[in-house]
mmCIF file of C-alpha atoms (C1' of nucleotides) in Angstrom:
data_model
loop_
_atom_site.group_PDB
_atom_site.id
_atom_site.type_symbol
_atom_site.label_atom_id
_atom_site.label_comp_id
_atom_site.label_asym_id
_atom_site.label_seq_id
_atom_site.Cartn_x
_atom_site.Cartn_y
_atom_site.Cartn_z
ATOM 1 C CA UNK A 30 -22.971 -6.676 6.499
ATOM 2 C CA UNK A 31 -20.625 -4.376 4.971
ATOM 3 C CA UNK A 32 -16.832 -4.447 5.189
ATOM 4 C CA UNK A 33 -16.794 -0.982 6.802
ATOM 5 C CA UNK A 34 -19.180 -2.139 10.007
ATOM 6 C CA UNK A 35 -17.143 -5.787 9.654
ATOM 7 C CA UNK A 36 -14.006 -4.688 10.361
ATOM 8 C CA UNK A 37 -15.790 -1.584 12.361
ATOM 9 C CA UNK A 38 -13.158 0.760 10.170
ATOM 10 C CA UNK A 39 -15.328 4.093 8.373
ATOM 11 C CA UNK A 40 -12.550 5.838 6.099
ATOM 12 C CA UNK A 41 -10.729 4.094 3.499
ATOM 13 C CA UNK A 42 -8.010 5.302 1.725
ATOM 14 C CA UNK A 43 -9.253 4.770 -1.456
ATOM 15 C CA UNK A 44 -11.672 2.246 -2.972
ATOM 16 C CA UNK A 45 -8.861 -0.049 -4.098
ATOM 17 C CA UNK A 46 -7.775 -0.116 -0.458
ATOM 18 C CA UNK A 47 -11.534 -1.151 0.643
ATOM 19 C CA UNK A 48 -11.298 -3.832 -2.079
ATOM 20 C CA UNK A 49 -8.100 -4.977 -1.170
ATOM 21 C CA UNK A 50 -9.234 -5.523 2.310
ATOM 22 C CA UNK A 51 -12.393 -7.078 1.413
ATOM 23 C CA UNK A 52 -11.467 -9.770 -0.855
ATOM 24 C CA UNK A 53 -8.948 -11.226 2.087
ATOM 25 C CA UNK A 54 -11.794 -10.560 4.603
ATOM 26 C CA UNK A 55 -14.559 -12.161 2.529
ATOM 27 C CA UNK A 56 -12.213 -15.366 1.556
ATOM 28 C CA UNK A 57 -10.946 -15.652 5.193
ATOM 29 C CA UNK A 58 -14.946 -15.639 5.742
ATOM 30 C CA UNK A 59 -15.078 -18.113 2.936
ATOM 31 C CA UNK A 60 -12.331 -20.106 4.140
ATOM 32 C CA UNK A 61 -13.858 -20.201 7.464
ATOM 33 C CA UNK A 62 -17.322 -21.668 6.305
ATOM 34 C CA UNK A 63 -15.883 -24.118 4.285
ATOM 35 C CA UNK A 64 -13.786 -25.303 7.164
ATOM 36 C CA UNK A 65 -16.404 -26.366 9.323
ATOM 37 C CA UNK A 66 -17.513 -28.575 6.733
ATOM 38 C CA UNK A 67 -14.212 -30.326 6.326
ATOM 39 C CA UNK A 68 -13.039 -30.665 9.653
ATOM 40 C CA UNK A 69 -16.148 -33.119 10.154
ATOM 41 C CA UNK A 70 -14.318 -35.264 8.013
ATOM 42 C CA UNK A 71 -11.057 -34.920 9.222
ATOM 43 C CA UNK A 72 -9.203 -33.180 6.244
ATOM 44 C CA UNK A 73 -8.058 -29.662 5.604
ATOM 45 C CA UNK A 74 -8.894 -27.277 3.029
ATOM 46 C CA UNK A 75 -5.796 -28.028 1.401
ATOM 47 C CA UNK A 76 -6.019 -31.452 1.298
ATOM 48 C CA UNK A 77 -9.564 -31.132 -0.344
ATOM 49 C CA UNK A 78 -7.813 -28.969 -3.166
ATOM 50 C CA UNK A 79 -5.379 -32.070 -3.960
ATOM 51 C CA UNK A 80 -8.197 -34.374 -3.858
ATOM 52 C CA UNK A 81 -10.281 -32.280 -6.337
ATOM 53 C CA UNK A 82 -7.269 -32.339 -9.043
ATOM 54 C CA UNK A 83 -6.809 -35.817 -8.531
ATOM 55 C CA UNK A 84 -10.687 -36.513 -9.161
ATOM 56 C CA UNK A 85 -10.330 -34.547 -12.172
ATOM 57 C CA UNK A 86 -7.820 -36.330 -13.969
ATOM 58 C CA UNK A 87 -10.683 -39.305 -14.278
ATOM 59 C CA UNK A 88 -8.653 -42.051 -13.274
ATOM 60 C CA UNK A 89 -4.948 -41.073 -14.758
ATOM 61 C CA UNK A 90 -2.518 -40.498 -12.867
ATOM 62 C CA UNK A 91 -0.710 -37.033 -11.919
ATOM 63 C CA UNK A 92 2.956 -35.552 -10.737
ATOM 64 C CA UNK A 93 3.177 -34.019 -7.666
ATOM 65 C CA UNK A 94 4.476 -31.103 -9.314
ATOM 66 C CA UNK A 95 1.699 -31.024 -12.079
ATOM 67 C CA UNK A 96 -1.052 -31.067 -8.865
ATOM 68 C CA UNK A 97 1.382 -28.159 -7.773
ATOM 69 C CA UNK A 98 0.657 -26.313 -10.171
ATOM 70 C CA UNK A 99 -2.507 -26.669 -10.327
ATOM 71 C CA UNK A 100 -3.272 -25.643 -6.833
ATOM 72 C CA UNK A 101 -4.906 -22.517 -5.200
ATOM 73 C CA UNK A 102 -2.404 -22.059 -2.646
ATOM 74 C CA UNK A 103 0.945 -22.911 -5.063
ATOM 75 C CA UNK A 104 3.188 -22.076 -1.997
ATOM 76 C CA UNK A 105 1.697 -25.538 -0.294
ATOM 77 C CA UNK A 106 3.787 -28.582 0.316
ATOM 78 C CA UNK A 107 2.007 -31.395 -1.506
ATOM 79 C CA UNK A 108 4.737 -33.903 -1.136
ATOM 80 C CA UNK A 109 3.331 -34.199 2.714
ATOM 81 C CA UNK A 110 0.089 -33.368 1.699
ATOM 82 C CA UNK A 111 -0.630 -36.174 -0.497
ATOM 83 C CA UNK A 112 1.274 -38.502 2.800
ATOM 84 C CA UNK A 113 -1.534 -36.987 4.686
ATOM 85 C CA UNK A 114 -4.229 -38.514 1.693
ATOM 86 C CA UNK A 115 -2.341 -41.907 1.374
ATOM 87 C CA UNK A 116 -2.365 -42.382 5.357
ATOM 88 C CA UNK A 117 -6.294 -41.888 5.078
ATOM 89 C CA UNK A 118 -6.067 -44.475 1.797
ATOM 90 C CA UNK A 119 -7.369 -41.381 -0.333
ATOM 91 C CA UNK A 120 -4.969 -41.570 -2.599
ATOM 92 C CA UNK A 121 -2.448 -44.102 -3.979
ATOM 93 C CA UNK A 122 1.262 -43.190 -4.853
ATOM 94 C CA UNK A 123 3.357 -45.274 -7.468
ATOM 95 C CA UNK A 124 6.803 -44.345 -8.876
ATOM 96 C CA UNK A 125 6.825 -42.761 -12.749
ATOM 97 C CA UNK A 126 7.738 -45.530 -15.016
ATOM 98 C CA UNK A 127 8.897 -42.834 -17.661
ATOM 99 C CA UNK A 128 10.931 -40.300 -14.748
ATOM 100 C CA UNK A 129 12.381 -42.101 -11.907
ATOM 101 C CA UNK A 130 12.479 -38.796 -9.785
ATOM 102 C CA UNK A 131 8.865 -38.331 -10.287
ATOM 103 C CA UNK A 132 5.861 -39.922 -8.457
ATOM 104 C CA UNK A 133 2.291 -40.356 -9.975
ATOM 105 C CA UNK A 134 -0.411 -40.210 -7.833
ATOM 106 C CA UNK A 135 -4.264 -41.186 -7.968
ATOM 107 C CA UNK A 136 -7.196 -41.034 -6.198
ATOM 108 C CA UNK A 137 -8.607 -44.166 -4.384
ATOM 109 C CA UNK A 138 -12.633 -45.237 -4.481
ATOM 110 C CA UNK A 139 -12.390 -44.171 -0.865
ATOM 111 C CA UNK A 140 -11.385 -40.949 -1.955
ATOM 112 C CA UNK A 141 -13.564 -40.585 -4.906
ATOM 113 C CA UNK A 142 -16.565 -41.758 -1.942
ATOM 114 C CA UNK A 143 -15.349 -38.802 -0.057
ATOM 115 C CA UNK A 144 -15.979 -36.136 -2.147
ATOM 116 C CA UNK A 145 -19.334 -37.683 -2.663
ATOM 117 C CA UNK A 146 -19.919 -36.985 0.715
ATOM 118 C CA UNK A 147 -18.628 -33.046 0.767
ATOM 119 C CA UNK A 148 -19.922 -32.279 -2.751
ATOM 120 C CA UNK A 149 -23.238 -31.386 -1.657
ATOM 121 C CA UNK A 150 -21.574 -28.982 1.072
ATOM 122 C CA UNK A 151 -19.459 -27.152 -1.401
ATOM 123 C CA UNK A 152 -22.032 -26.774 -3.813
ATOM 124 C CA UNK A 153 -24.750 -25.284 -1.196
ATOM 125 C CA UNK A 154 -22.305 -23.028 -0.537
ATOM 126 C CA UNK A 155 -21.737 -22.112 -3.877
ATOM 127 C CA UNK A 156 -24.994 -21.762 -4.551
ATOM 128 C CA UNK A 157 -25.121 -19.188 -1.872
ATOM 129 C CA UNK A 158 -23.837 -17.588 -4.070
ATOM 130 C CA UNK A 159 -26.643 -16.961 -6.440
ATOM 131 C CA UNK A 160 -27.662 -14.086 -4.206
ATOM 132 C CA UNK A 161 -25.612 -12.024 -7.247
ATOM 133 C CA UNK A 162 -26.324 -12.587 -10.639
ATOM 134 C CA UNK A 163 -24.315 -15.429 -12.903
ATOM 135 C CA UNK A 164 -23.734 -12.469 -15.052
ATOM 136 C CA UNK A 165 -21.992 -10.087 -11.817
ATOM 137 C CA UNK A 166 -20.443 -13.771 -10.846
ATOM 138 C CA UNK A 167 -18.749 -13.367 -14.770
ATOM 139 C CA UNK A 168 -17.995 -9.889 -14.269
ATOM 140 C CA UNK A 169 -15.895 -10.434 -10.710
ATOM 141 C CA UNK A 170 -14.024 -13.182 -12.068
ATOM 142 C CA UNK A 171 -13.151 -10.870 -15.168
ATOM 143 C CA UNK A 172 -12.397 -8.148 -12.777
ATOM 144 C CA UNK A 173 -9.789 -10.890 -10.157
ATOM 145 C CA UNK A 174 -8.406 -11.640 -13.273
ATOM 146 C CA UNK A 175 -7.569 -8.540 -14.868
ATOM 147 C CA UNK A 176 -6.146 -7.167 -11.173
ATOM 148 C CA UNK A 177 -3.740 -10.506 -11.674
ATOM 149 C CA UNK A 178 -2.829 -9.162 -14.813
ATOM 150 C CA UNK A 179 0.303 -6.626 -13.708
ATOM 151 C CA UNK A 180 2.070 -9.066 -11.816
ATOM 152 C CA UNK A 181 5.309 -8.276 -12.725
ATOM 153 C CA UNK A 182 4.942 -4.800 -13.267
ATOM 154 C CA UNK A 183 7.891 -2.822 -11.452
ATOM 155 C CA UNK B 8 -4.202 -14.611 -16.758
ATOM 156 C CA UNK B 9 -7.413 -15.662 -16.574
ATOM 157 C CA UNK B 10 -8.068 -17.966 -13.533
ATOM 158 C CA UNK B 11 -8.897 -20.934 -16.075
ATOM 159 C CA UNK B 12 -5.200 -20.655 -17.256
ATOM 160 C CA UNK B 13 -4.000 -20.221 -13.910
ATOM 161 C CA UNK B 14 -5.211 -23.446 -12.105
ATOM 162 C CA UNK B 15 -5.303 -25.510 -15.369
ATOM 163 C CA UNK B 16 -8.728 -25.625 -14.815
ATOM 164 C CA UNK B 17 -11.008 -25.274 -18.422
ATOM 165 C CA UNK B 18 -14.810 -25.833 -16.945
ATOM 166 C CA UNK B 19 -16.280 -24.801 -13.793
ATOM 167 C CA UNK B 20 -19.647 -26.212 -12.015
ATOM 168 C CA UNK B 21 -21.184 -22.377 -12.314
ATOM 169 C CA UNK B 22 -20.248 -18.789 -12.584
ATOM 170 C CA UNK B 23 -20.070 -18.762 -8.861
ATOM 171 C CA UNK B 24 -17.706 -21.880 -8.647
ATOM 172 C CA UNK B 25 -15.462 -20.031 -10.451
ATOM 173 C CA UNK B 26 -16.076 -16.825 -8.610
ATOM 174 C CA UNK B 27 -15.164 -19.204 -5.231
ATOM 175 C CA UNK B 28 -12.199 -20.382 -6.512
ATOM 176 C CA UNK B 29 -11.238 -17.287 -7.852
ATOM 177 C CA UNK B 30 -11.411 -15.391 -4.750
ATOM 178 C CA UNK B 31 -9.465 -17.985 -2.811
ATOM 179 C CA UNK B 32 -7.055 -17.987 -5.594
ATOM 180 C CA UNK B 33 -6.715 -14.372 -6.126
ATOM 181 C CA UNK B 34 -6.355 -13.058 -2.417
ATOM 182 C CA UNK B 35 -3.225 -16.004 -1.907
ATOM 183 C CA UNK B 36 -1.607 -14.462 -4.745
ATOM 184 C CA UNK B 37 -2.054 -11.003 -3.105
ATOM 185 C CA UNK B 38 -1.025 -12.008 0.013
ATOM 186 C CA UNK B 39 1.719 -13.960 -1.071
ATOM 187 C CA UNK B 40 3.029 -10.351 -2.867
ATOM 188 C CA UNK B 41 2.183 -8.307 0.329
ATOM 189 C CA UNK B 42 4.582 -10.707 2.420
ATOM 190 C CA UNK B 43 7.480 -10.534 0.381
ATOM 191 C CA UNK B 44 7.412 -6.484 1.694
ATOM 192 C CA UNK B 45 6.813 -7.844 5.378
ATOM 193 C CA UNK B 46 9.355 -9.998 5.813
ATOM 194 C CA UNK B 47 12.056 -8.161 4.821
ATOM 195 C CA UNK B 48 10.668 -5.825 7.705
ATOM 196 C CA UNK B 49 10.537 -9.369 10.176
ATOM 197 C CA UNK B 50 6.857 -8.834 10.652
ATOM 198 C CA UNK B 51 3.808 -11.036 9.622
ATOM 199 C CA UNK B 52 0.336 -10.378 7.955
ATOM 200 C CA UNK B 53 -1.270 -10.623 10.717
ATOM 201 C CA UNK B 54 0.971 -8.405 13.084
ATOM 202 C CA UNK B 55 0.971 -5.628 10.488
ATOM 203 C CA UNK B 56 -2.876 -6.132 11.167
ATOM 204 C CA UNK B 57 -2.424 -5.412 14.444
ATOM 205 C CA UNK B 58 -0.802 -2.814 13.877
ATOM 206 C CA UNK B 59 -2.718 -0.543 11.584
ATOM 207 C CA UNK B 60 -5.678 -1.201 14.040
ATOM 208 C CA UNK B 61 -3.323 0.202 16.969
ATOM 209 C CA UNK B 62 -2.676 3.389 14.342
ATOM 210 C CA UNK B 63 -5.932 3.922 13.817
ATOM 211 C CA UNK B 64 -6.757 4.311 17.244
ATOM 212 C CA UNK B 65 -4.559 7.612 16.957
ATOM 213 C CA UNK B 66 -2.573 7.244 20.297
ATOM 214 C CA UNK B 67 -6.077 5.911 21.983
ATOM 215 C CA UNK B 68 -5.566 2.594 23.844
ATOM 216 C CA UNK B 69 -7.368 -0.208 22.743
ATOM 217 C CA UNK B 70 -8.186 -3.888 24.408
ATOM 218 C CA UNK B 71 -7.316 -7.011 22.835
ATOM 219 C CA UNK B 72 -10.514 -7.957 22.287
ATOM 220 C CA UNK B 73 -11.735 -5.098 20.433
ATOM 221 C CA UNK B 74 -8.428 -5.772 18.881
ATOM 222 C CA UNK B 75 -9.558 -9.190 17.379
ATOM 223 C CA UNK B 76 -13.447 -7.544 16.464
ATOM 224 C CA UNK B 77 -11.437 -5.224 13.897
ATOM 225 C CA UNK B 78 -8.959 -7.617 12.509
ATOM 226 C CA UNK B 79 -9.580 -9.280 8.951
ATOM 227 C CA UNK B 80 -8.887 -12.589 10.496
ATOM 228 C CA UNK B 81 -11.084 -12.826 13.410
ATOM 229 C CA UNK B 82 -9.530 -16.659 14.433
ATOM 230 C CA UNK B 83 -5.917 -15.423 14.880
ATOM 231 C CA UNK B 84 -5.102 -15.275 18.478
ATOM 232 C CA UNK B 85 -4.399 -11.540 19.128
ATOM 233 C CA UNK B 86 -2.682 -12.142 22.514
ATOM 234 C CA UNK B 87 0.273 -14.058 20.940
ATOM 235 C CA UNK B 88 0.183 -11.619 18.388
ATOM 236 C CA UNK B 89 0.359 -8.680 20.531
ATOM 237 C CA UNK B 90 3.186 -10.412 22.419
ATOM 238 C CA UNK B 91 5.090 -10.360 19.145
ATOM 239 C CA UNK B 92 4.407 -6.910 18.672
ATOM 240 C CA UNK B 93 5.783 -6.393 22.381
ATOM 241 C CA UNK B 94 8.986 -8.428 21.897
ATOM 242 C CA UNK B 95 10.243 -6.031 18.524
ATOM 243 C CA UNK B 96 8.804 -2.877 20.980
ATOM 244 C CA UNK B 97 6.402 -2.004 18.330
ATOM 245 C CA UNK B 98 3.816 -2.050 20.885
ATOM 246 C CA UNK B 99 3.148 -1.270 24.736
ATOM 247 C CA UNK B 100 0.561 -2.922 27.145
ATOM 248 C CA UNK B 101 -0.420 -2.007 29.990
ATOM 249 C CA UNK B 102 -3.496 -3.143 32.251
ATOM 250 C CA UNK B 103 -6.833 -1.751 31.842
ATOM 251 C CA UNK B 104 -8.004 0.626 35.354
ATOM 252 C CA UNK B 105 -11.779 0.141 34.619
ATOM 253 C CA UNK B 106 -11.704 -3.918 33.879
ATOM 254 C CA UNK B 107 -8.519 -5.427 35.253
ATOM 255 C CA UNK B 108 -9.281 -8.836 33.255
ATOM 256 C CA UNK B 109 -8.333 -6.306 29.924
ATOM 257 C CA UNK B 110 -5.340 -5.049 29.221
ATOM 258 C CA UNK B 111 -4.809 -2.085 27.100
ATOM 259 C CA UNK B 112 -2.281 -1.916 24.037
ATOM 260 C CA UNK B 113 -0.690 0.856 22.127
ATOM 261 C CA UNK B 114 1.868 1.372 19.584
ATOM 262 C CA UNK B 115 4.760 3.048 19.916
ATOM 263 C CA UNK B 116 6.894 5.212 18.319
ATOM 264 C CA UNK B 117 8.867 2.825 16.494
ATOM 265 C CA UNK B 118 5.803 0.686 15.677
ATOM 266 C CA UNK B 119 4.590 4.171 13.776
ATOM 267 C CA UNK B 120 8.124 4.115 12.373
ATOM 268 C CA UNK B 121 7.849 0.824 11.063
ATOM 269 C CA UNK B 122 4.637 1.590 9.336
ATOM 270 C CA UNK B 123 5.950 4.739 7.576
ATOM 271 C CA UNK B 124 8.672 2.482 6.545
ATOM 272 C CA UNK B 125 5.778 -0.391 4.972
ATOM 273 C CA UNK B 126 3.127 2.688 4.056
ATOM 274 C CA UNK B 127 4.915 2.786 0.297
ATOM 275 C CA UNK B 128 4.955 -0.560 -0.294
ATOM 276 C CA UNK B 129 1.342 -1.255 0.691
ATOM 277 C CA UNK B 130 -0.120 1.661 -0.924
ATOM 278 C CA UNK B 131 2.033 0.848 -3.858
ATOM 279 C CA UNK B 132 -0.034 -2.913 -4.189
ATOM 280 C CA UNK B 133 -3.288 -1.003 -4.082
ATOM 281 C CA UNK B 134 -2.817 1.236 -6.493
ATOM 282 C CA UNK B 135 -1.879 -1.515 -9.444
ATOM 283 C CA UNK B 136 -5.399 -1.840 -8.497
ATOM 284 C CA UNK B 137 -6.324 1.051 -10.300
ATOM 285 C CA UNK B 138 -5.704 -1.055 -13.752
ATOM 286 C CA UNK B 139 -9.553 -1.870 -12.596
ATOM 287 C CA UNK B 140 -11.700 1.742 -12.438
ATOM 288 C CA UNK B 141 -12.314 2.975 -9.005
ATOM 289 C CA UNK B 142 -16.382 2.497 -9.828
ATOM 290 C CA UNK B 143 -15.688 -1.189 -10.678
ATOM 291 C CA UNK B 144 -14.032 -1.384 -7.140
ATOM 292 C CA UNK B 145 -16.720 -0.205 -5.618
ATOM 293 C CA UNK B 146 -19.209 -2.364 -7.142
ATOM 294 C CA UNK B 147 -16.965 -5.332 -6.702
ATOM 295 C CA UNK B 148 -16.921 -4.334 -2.552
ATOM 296 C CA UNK B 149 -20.348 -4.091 -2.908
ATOM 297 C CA UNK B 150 -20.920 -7.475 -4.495
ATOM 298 C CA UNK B 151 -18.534 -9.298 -2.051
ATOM 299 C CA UNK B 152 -20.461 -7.557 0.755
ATOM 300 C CA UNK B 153 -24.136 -9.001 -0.688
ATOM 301 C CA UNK B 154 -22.268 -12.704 -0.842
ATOM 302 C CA UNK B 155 -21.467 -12.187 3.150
ATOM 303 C CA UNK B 156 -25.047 -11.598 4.324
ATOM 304 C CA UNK B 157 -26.524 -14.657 4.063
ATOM 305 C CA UNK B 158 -24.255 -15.766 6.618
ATOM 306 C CA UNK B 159 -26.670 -17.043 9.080
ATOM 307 C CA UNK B 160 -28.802 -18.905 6.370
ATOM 308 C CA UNK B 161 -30.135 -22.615 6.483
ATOM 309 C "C1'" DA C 27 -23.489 -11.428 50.409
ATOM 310 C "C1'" DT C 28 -22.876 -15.693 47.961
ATOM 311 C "C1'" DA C 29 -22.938 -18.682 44.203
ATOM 312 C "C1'" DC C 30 -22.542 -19.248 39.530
ATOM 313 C "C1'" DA C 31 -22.141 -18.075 34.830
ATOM 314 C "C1'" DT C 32 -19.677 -14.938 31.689
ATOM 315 C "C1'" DT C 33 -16.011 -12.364 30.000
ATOM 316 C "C1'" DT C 34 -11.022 -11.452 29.122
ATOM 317 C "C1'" DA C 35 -6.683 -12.846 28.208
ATOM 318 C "C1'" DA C 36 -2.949 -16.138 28.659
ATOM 319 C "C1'" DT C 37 -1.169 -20.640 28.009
ATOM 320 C "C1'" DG C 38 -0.614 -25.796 26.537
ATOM 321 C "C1'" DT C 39 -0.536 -28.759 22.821
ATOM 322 C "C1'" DA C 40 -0.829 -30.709 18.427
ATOM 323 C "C1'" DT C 41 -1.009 -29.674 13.717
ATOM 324 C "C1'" DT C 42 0.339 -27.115 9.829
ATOM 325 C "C1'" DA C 43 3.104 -23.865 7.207
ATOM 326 C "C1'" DA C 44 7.337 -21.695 5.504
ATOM 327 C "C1'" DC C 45 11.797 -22.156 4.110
ATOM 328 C "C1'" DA C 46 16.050 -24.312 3.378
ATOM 329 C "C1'" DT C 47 18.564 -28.439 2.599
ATOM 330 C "C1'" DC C 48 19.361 -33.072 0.949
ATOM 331 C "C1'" DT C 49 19.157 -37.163 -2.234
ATOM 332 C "C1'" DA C 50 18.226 -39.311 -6.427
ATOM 333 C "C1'" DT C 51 17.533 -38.905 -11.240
ATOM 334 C "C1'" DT C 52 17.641 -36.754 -15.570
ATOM 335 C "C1'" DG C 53 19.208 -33.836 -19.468
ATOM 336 C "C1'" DG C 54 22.556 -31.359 -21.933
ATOM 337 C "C1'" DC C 55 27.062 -30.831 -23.678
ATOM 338 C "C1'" DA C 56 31.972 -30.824 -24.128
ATOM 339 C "C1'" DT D 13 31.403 -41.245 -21.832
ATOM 340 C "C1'" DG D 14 31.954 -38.162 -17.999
ATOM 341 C "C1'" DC D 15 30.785 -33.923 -15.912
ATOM 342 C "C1'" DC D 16 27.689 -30.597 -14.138
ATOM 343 C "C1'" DA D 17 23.536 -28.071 -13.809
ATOM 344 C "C1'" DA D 18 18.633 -28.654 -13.374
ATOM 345 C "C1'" DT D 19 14.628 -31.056 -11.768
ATOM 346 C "C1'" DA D 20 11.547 -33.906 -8.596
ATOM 347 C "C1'" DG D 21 10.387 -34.891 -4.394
ATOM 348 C "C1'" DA D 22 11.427 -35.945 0.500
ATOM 349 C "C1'" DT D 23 12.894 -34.315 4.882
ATOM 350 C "C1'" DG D 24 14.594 -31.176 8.934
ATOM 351 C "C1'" DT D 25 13.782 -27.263 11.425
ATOM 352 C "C1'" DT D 26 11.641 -23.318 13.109
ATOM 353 C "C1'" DA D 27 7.667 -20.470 13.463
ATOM 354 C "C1'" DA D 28 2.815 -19.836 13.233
ATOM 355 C "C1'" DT D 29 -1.835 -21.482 13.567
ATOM 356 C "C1'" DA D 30 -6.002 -23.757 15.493
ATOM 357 C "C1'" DC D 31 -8.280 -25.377 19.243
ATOM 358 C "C1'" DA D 32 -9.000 -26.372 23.978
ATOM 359 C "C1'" DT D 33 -8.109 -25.284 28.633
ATOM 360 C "C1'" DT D 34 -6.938 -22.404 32.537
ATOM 361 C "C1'" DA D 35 -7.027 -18.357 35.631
ATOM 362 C "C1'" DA D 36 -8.572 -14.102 37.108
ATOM 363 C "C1'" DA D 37 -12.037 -10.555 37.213
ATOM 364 C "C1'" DT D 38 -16.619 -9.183 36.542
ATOM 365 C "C1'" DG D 39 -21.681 -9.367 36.200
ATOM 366 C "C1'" DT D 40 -25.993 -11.229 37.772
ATOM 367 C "C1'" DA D 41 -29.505 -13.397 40.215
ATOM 368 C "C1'" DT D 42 -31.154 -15.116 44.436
#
DNA sequence: ATACATTTAATGTATTAACATCTATTGGCA
DNA sequence: TGCCAATAGATGTTAATACATTAAATGTAT
């Protein structure tokens, strides 16, 4: 359905308005989806995003502030977040041998067995996807990036 | 920056992983910007929401439920929202003569002030949008659209 | 007309988020 | 070395969110 019957709005101010509100309306749609997934398994979307970065470091261990950074929300609170993951024995937390103020954190086989379990739900949904082209998929991403680009323009 | 650099992230699953991530990533980052404008105004995302939907009813009331229909987040719950709205006298409610259950909600006069005073600042965000062409907006709407419509799919 | 399901909005409650503050540790430099 | 700013992460507090429940009004079918 389009944005315009979606949001039951017919004028736009321009088409960088209609974009603007269609990418939050589309990834609040997104977000949505993905949700129902998760909440079968009793963690949030944000937790899921820490668990991802922790499976991706293949069994080293990371900084909170690296998985900070590597986040999709940066804004997030992962010091509580990765409490949430160690009270569910997803992850494991040991103090930084090297930087006493630091804490490294890993991912458990309890965690790694969870994302077993939701990768086949994130991945159907990204294959939904597929309904566009790999090549329009590219083009987006180019596009999200480039709009990125000015971000400290006056 | 690309979105590779961004989340530290060098290979994704698919184009459309990316593309997921991406819009996730991308819309945070815009509304992170957008509420650096609205809170020096003491509003939220989601009331300013509100209250474009009330403008755009041009001095027409309008119920809270057709209220949620037309906002981008369809979860949030309007009637807290709208008693926000009501505490700052932004907005006005009365009940509806025709359905008593409804109840009917306008802006006011200072919530139209209050707009005027965010109109520059919003408008301002979409047009660094124009560092994209306004056809390539389009087509990215119209791409974002096609990934909503299999909504109801297996 | 009555009973019952549906709709509309408000409210209760628990969780999460946003933002500032605090503590411990480190790094740099006089 | 001793001092001070910077960094890392934890915590406190307030507001917002998500989800379920409640209450009133309406619609519908018998």
């Amino acid at each position: 359905m389009s944005i315009e019957t979606d949001i039951k709005q017919k004028k736009f101010r321009s088409p960088f308005q209609k974009l603007a509100l269609n990418l939050v309306y589309t990834t609040k749609w997104l977000e949505y989806k993905q949700l129902e997934s998760f909440k079968e398994h009793d963690i949030t979307p944000q937790q899921y995003n820490v668990l991802r970065i922790l499976r991706g470091q293949q069994g080293n261990p990371i900084k909170v502030s690296d998985i900070t950074e590597r986040m999709l929300d940066k804004s997030s609170n992962t010091s509580r977040l990765v409490d949430k993951l160690l009270a569910k024995n997803l992850a494991k937390r040991t103090s930084c041998e090297s930087d006493r103020r630091a804490v490294d954190v890993v991912i458990t086989e309890e965690g790694l067995d969870l994302l077993k379990v939701l990768d086949p739900f994130i991945e159907d949904w990204e294959n939904r996807f597929n309904i566009i082209s790999e090549a329009e998929a590219e083009q987006i991403s180019a596009l999200l990036d480039k709009l990125r680009e000015n971000e400290n323009q006056a």
